[in-house]
Structures are given as C-alpha cells and as structure tokens.
Amino acid sequence: MKPLSRSIHLGLLGTFAALMIATRFHHFGDVLHLPDASMAVFLLGGLYLRGHLPFLGLLALAVGIDWAAIELAGVSDFCVTPAYAFLLPAYAVLWYGGRAWAPRMSPDWRGLSGALLVALVCASLSFAISNGAFYWLGGRYPQPEWSQYFARVWQWGPLFVRTTLVYVASALLVHALVVMARRRRAIGV
C-alpha cells in the first residue's frame, strides 16, 4: 500500500480520534452507545498511519478520555490501577501489528483477509496483556489464581476481540469499496 497524502493521513487520524472519543466513555456499549473502538483504532492506525507520533497522540487521547470520564463524568475508576500502564504495550501490539502488515496490504481478498487475521491475533494478544496485567498486577484480586483468571479471560476476551474485529472488518470493507470506486472512475465506468 503506497503512503497516504497528508490530507488523507490527517483525515484518517481525525476520524480515528473521533471514533475513540465517541465510543471510549462506554466501554461495553448499550442501546445508545457503540462499544469501545480503541483496540480497532490502534490496529487501523498502525495499518494506515504507520508513524510513531500518531500512536503517541492516540495513546495520549485515550488517557485523556479516561481521565475526563473519571474526573468529570463520574465514571468508576475501578480499572485504573498500577496495571493501567500496561495499556501501552497492549496498544503497541495492535499498532505495530498493523504496521507490520501494512506493506503487504493490498485491496484484494488476500490483503484484506490477511489484515483481518492480523487483527484477530493482535487483538487477542492485546487483550491478554491488558487483562492479564489487570488481574495479576492490579491489586483488585487479593488471591489471584489461574482458574479464576482463565474464567475471566473466557468471559471477556471474546467480547473485546469480536468488537475489534467488527470495527476492523467494517473499515476494511470501506477500504475495498473506495478502491473499487476509484478503479471504476479511472477506467470510466
């Protein structure tokens, strides 16, 4: 995939930031709110934006949203523990997984399905990092044990990974449609 123009790069960065702002306050979603798109935003950011600065900017945005949700909107701070620092490697897995696939990204079924497979692997690993750090290092479980940990992974992991895959698959579908429209316009159809 060739590098994006500056205007497209900034437009995507703005879109990703807006999606994170719109969905991060309500991590699990409900009838009125979409589920948190943060994991998908980091994967797609790595796939399309690729730079280190946009990663750091989106990471700062995620922390800022969490701060605002807790301090200004009264959302529970239950998840903010010393393990919160592990969101950096959890999101980095997504971003740099996207970056690793980006050179192989093509608008055909191989490139798009490969990106979806990368999303599955990276989302699973990202969840394992963030959830594992919270469970084992967060201090919320005074006597952690493996059976309880695996039960929690099984309870929450599929939800987070599935949500990420739905957002990524939707973005890849838009990508394919844009490429198809550009090709049709180029040949005059």
C-alpha positions as a Python dict, from the first residue, in 0.01 Angstrom:
ca = {
    (1, 'M'): (0, 0, 0),
    (2, 'K'): (150, 331, -102),
    (3, 'P'): (187, 615, 153),
    (4, 'L'): (-116, 835, 207),
    (5, 'S'): (-128, 1200, 115),
    (6, 'R'): (-103, 1443, 405),
    (7, 'S'): (-470, 1539, 381),
    (8, 'I'): (-586, 1175, 382),
    (9, 'H'): (-346, 1097, 668),
    (10, 'L'): (-485, 1384, 877),
    (11, 'G'): (-842, 1294, 782),
    (12, 'L'): (-792, 935, 897),
    (13, 'L'): (-622, 1047, 1217),
    (14, 'G'): (-916, 1278, 1287),
    (15, 'T'): (-1164, 1001, 1209),
    (16, 'F'): (-985, 757, 1439),
    (17, 'A'): (-971, 1016, 1718),
    (18, 'A'): (-1341, 1096, 1677),
    (19, 'L'): (-1430, 726, 1685),
    (20, 'M'): (-1232, 679, 2004),
    (21, 'I'): (-1390, 985, 2166),
    (22, 'A'): (-1738, 871, 2064),
    (23, 'T'): (-1701, 517, 2197),
    (24, 'R'): (-1445, 510, 2480),
    (25, 'F'): (-1665, 654, 2759),
    (26, 'H'): (-1890, 347, 2738),
    (27, 'H'): (-1653, 52, 2720),
    (28, 'F'): (-1918, -216, 2679),
    (29, 'G'): (-2182, -25, 2488),
    (30, 'D'): (-2554, -38, 2531),
    (31, 'V'): (-2859, 50, 2327),
    (32, 'L'): (-2747, 413, 2295),
    (33, 'H'): (-2368, 373, 2275),
    (34, 'L'): (-2137, 180, 2048),
    (35, 'P'): (-1878, -49, 2210),
    (36, 'D'): (-1529, 88, 2266),
    (37, 'A'): (-1338, 108, 1938),
    (38, 'S'): (-997, 182, 2092),
    (39, 'M'): (-838, -153, 2008),
    (40, 'A'): (-953, -128, 1647),
    (41, 'V'): (-837, 233, 1625),
    (42, 'F'): (-484, 134, 1725),
    (43, 'L'): (-474, -157, 1479),
    (44, 'L'): (-610, 54, 1194),
    (45, 'G'): (-382, 343, 1289),
    (46, 'G'): (-81, 117, 1255),
    (47, 'L'): (-210, -20, 927),
    (48, 'Y'): (-281, 317, 766),
    (49, 'L'): (-92, 588, 955),
    (50, 'R'): (219, 393, 1050),
    (51, 'G'): (413, 671, 1226),
    (52, 'H'): (516, 680, 1590),
    (53, 'L'): (373, 1027, 1658),
    (54, 'P'): (13, 939, 1570),
    (55, 'F'): (46, 636, 1801),
    (56, 'L'): (160, 858, 2087),
    (57, 'G'): (-112, 1111, 2010),
    (58, 'L'): (-387, 849, 2015),
    (59, 'L'): (-239, 699, 2333),
    (60, 'A'): (-249, 1042, 2498),
    (61, 'L'): (-606, 1084, 2375),
    (62, 'A'): (-707, 750, 2531),
    (63, 'V'): (-556, 852, 2865),
    (64, 'G'): (-723, 1194, 2841),
    (65, 'I'): (-1061, 1040, 2769),
    (66, 'D'): (-1024, 806, 3066),
    (67, 'W'): (-924, 1098, 3289),
    (68, 'A'): (-1222, 1304, 3174),
    (69, 'A'): (-1460, 1010, 3218),
    (70, 'I'): (-1342, 955, 3575),
    (71, 'E'): (-1281, 1311, 3692),
    (72, 'L'): (-1550, 1499, 3503),
    (73, 'A'): (-1821, 1246, 3426),
    (74, 'G'): (-1803, 1036, 3742),
    (75, 'V'): (-1725, 704, 3572),
    (76, 'S'): (-1582, 444, 3813),
    (77, 'D'): (-1204, 430, 3843),
    (78, 'F'): (-1209, 55, 3919),
    (79, 'C'): (-990, -25, 3617),
    (80, 'V'): (-729, 240, 3696),
    (81, 'T'): (-464, 51, 3890),
    (82, 'P'): (-86, 20, 3854),
    (83, 'A'): (-167, -222, 3569),
    (84, 'Y'): (-308, 71, 3368),
    (85, 'A'): (49, 129, 3244),
    (86, 'F'): (22, -199, 3054),
    (87, 'L'): (-216, -34, 2808),
    (88, 'L'): (98, 100, 2640),
    (89, 'P'): (226, -246, 2535),
    (90, 'A'): (-131, -369, 2476),
    (91, 'Y'): (-199, -87, 2229),
    (92, 'A'): (153, -111, 2085),
    (93, 'V'): (86, -474, 1988),
    (94, 'L'): (-211, -354, 1784),
    (95, 'W'): (-37, -54, 1629),
    (96, 'Y'): (283, -233, 1535),
    (97, 'G'): (94, -542, 1421),
    (98, 'G'): (-87, -313, 1177),
    (99, 'R'): (244, -156, 1076),
    (100, 'A'): (394, -499, 1013),
    (101, 'W'): (106, -594, 781),
    (102, 'A'): (87, -257, 602),
    (103, 'P'): (350, -337, 333),
    (104, 'R'): (151, -650, 241),
    (105, 'M'): (-182, -471, 248),
    (106, 'S'): (-349, -484, -90),
    (107, 'P'): (-710, -415, -183),
    (108, 'D'): (-770, -775, -292),
    (109, 'W'): (-916, -1053, -78),
    (110, 'R'): (-570, -1176, 30),
    (111, 'G'): (-459, -839, 160),
    (112, 'L'): (-787, -767, 335),
    (113, 'S'): (-830, -1114, 485),
    (114, 'G'): (-466, -1106, 595),
    (115, 'A'): (-533, -775, 770),
    (116, 'L'): (-833, -931, 944),
    (117, 'L'): (-621, -1227, 1055),
    (118, 'V'): (-357, -987, 1190),
    (119, 'A'): (-636, -806, 1375),
    (120, 'L'): (-752, -1134, 1531),
    (121, 'V'): (-403, -1228, 1651),
    (122, 'C'): (-312, -879, 1771),
    (123, 'A'): (-646, -818, 1944),
    (124, 'S'): (-613, -1150, 2126),
    (125, 'L'): (-259, -1070, 2236),
    (126, 'S'): (-352, -714, 2332),
    (127, 'F'): (-641, -838, 2543),
    (128, 'A'): (-416, -1096, 2710),
    (129, 'I'): (-166, -823, 2803),
    (130, 'S'): (-418, -573, 2938),
    (131, 'N'): (-642, -826, 3110),
    (132, 'G'): (-352, -1027, 3248),
    (133, 'A'): (-185, -715, 3389),
    (134, 'F'): (-513, -603, 3546),
    (135, 'Y'): (-580, -941, 3701),
    (136, 'W'): (-230, -1025, 3824),
    (137, 'L'): (-88, -678, 3897),
    (138, 'G'): (-392, -455, 3951),
    (139, 'G'): (-443, -536, 4317),
    (140, 'R'): (-817, -589, 4277),
    (141, 'Y'): (-791, -965, 4337),
    (142, 'P'): (-608, -1033, 4665),
    (143, 'Q'): (-554, -1403, 4597),
    (144, 'P'): (-538, -1445, 4220),
    (145, 'E'): (-548, -1797, 4085),
    (146, 'W'): (-521, -1944, 3738),
    (147, 'S'): (-868, -2097, 3723),
    (148, 'Q'): (-1032, -1764, 3807),
    (149, 'Y'): (-808, -1584, 3559),
    (150, 'F'): (-894, -1822, 3275),
    (151, 'A'): (-1265, -1790, 3359),
    (152, 'R'): (-1234, -1410, 3329),
    (153, 'V'): (-1043, -1439, 3001),
    (154, 'W'): (-1313, -1665, 2862),
    (155, 'Q'): (-1584, -1428, 2988),
    (156, 'W'): (-1441, -1102, 2849),
    (157, 'G'): (-1186, -1195, 2581),
    (158, 'P'): (-1428, -1296, 2305),
    (159, 'L'): (-1628, -974, 2354),
    (160, 'F'): (-1325, -747, 2319),
    (161, 'V'): (-1176, -942, 2028),
    (162, 'R'): (-1510, -969, 1845),
    (163, 'T'): (-1576, -597, 1888),
    (164, 'T'): (-1232, -516, 1749),
    (165, 'L'): (-1286, -748, 1452),
    (166, 'V'): (-1624, -595, 1370),
    (167, 'Y'): (-1474, -245, 1360),
    (168, 'V'): (-1170, -359, 1160),
    (169, 'A'): (-1382, -561, 914),
    (170, 'S'): (-1608, -258, 864),
    (171, 'A'): (-1307, -35, 794),
    (172, 'L'): (-1160, -290, 552),
    (173, 'L'): (-1493, -311, 370),
    (174, 'V'): (-1492, 68, 331),
    (175, 'H'): (-1132, 44, 209),
    (176, 'A'): (-1229, -213, -54),
    (177, 'L'): (-1528, -7, -169),
    (178, 'V'): (-1318, 309, -202),
    (179, 'V'): (-1053, 124, -405),
    (180, 'M'): (-1323, -30, -626),
    (181, 'A'): (-1486, 309, -685),
    (182, 'R'): (-1151, 466, -774),
    (183, 'R'): (-1077, 188, -1023),
    (184, 'R'): (-1416, 226, -1186),
    (185, 'R'): (-1371, 600, -1212),
    (186, 'A'): (-1021, 552, -1361),
    (187, 'I'): (-1149, 329, -1640),
    (188, 'G'): (-1452, 549, -1700),
    (189, 'V'): (-1726, 312, -1588),
}
